[in-house]
PDB file of C-alpha atoms in Angstrom:
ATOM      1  CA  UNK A   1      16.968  68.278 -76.559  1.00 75.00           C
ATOM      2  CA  UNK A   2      16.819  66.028 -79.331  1.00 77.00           C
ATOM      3  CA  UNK A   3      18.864  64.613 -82.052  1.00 78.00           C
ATOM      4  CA  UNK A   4      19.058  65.174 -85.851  1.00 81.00           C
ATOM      5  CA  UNK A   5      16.968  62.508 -87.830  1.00 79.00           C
ATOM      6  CA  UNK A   6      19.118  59.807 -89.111  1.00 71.00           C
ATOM      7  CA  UNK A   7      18.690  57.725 -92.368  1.00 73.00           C
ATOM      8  CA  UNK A   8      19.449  53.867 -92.493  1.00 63.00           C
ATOM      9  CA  UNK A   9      20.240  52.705 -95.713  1.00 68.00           C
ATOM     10  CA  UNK A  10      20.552  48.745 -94.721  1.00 66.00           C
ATOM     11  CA  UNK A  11      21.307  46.738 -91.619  1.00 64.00           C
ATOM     12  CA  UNK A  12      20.671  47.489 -87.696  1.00 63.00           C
ATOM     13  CA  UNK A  13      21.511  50.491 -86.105  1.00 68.00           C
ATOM     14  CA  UNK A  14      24.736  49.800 -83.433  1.00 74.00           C
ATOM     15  CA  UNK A  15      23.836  49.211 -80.127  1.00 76.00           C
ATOM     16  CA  UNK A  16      19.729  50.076 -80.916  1.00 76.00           C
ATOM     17  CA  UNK A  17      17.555  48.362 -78.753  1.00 80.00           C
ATOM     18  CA  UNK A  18      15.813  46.493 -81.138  1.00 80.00           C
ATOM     19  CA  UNK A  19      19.030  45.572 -83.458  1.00 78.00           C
ATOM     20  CA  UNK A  20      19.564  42.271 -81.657  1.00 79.00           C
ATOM     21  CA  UNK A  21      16.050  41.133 -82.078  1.00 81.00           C
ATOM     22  CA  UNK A  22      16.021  42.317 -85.790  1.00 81.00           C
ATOM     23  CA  UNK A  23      19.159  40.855 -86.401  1.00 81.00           C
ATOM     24  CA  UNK A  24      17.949  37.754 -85.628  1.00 83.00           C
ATOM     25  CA  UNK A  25      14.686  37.470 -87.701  1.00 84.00           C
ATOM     26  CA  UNK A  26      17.010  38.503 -90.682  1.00 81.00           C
ATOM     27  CA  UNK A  27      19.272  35.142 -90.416  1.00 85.00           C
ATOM     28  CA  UNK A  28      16.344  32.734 -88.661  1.00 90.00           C
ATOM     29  CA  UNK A  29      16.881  31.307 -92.235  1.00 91.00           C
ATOM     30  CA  UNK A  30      19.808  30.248 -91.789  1.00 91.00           C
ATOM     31  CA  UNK A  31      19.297  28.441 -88.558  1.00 90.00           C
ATOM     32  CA  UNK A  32      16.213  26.820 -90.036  1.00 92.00           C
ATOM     33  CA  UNK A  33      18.165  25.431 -93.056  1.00 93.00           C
ATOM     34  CA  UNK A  34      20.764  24.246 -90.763  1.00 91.00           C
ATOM     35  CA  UNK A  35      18.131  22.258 -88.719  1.00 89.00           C
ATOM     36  CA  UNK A  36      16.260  20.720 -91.868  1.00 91.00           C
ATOM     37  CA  UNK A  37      19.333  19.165 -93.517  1.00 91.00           C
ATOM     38  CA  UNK A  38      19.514  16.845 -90.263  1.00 88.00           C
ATOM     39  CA  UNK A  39      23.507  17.527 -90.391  1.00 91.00           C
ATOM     40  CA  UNK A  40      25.246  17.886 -87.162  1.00 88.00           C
ATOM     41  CA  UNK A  41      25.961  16.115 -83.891  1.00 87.00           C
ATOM     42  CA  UNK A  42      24.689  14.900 -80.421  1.00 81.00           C
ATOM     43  CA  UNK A  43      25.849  16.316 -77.136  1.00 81.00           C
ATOM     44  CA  UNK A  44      24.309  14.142 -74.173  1.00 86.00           C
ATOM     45  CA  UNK A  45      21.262  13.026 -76.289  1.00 82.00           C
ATOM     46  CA  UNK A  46      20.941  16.594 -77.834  1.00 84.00           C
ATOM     47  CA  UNK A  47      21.240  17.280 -81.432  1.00 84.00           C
ATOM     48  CA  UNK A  48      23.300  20.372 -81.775  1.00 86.00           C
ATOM     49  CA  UNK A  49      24.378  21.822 -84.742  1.00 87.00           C
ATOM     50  CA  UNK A  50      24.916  25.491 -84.449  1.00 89.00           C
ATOM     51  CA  UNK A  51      25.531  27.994 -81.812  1.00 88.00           C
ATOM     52  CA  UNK A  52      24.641  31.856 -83.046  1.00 85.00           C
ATOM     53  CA  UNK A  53      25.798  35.076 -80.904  1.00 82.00           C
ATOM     54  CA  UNK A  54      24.889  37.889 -82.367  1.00 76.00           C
ATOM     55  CA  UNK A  55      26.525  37.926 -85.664  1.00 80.00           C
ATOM     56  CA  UNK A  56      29.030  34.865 -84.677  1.00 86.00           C
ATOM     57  CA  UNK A  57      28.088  31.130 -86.316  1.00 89.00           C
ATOM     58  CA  UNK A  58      29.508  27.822 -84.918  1.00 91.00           C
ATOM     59  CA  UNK A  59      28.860  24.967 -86.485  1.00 93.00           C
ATOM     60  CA  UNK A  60      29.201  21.790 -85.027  1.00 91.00           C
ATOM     61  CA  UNK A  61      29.588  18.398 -87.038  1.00 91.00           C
ATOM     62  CA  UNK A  62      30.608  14.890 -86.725  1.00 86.00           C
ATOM     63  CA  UNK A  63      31.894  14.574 -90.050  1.00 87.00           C
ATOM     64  CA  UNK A  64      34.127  16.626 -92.216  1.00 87.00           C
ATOM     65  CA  UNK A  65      30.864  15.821 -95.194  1.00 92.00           C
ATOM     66  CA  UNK A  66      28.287  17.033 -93.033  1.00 92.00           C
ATOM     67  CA  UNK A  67      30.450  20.256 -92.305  1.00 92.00           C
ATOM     68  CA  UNK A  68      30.703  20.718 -95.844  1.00 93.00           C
ATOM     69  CA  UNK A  69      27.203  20.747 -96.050  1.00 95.00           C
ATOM     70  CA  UNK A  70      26.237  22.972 -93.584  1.00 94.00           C
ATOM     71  CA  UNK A  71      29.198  25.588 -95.338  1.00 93.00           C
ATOM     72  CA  UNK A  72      27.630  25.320 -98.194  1.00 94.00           C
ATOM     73  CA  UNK A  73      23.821  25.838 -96.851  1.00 95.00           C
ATOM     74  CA  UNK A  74      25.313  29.170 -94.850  1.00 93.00           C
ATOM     75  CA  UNK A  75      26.915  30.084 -98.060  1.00 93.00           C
ATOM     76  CA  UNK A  76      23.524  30.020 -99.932  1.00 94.00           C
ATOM     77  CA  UNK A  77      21.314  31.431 -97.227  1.00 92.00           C
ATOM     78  CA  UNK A  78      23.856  34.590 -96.788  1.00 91.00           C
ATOM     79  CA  UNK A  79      23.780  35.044-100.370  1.00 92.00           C
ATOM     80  CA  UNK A  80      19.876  35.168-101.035  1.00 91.00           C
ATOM     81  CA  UNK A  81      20.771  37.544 -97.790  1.00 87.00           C
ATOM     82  CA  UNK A  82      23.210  39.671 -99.612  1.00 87.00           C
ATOM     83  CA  UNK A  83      25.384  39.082 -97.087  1.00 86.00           C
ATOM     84  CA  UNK A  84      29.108  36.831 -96.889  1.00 85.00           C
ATOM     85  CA  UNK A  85      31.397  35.111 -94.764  1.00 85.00           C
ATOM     86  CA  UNK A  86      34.795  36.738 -93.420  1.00 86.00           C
ATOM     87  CA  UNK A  87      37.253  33.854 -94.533  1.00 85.00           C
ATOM     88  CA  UNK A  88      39.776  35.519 -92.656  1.00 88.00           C
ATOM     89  CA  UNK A  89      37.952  35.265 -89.641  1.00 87.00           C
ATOM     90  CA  UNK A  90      36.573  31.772 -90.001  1.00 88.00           C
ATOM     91  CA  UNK A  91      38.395  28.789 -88.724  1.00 88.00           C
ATOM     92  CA  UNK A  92      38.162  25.087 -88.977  1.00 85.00           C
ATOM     93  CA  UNK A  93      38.980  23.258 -85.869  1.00 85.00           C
ATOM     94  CA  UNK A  94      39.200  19.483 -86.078  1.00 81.00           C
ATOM     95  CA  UNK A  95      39.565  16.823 -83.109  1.00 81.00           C
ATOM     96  CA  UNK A  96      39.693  13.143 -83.464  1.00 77.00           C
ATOM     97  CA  UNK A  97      41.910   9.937 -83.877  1.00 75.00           C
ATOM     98  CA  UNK A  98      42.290  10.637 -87.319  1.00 72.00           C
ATOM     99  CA  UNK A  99      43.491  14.206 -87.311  1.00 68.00           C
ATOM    100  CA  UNK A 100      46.658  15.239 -87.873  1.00 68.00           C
ATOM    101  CA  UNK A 101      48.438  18.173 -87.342  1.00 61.00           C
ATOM    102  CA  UNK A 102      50.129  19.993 -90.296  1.00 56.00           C
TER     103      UNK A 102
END
């Protein structure tokens, strides 16, 4: 027995086999903007600068101007995606001498 046909308008069908892998190909951009603006840090002589899972970003900086920079290249990259960030799910966590809590 079969299903009734079902029309995507936009995006990846939940839990489809090939969602993940789509998924990805849609926001490689953003990864390879990330990379070619040089911002981010070193972990044991490894440049990081962003972790992806599924539809989750980290970014990872050694300075609060390099962060800013690689908000504002995922903010231009989502929009030529049509696609924006959940400020209510994105926080800022910052460690260092110089941080202080508020």
């Amino acid at each position: 027995m079969l299903s009734g046909t079902i029309q995507l308008m936009c995006g990846v069908r939940q839990g489809g086999v090939l969602s993940p892998v789509l998924f990805a190909v849609y926001v490689n951009d953003i990864i390879v903007a990330l990379s070619e603006s040089g911002a981010g840090c070193y972990y044991d002589n490894m440049f990081v600068w962003c972790v992806m899972y599924a539809d989750d970003l980290l970014l990872l900086s050694a300075s609060l101007c390099d962060l800013q920079l690689m908000i504002s290249i995922c903010c231009e990259e989502l929009d030529e995606l049509d696609m924006r960030l959940n400020l209510k799910k994105s926080p800022i966590v910052r460690i260092g001498r110089l941080c202080t809590t508020l």
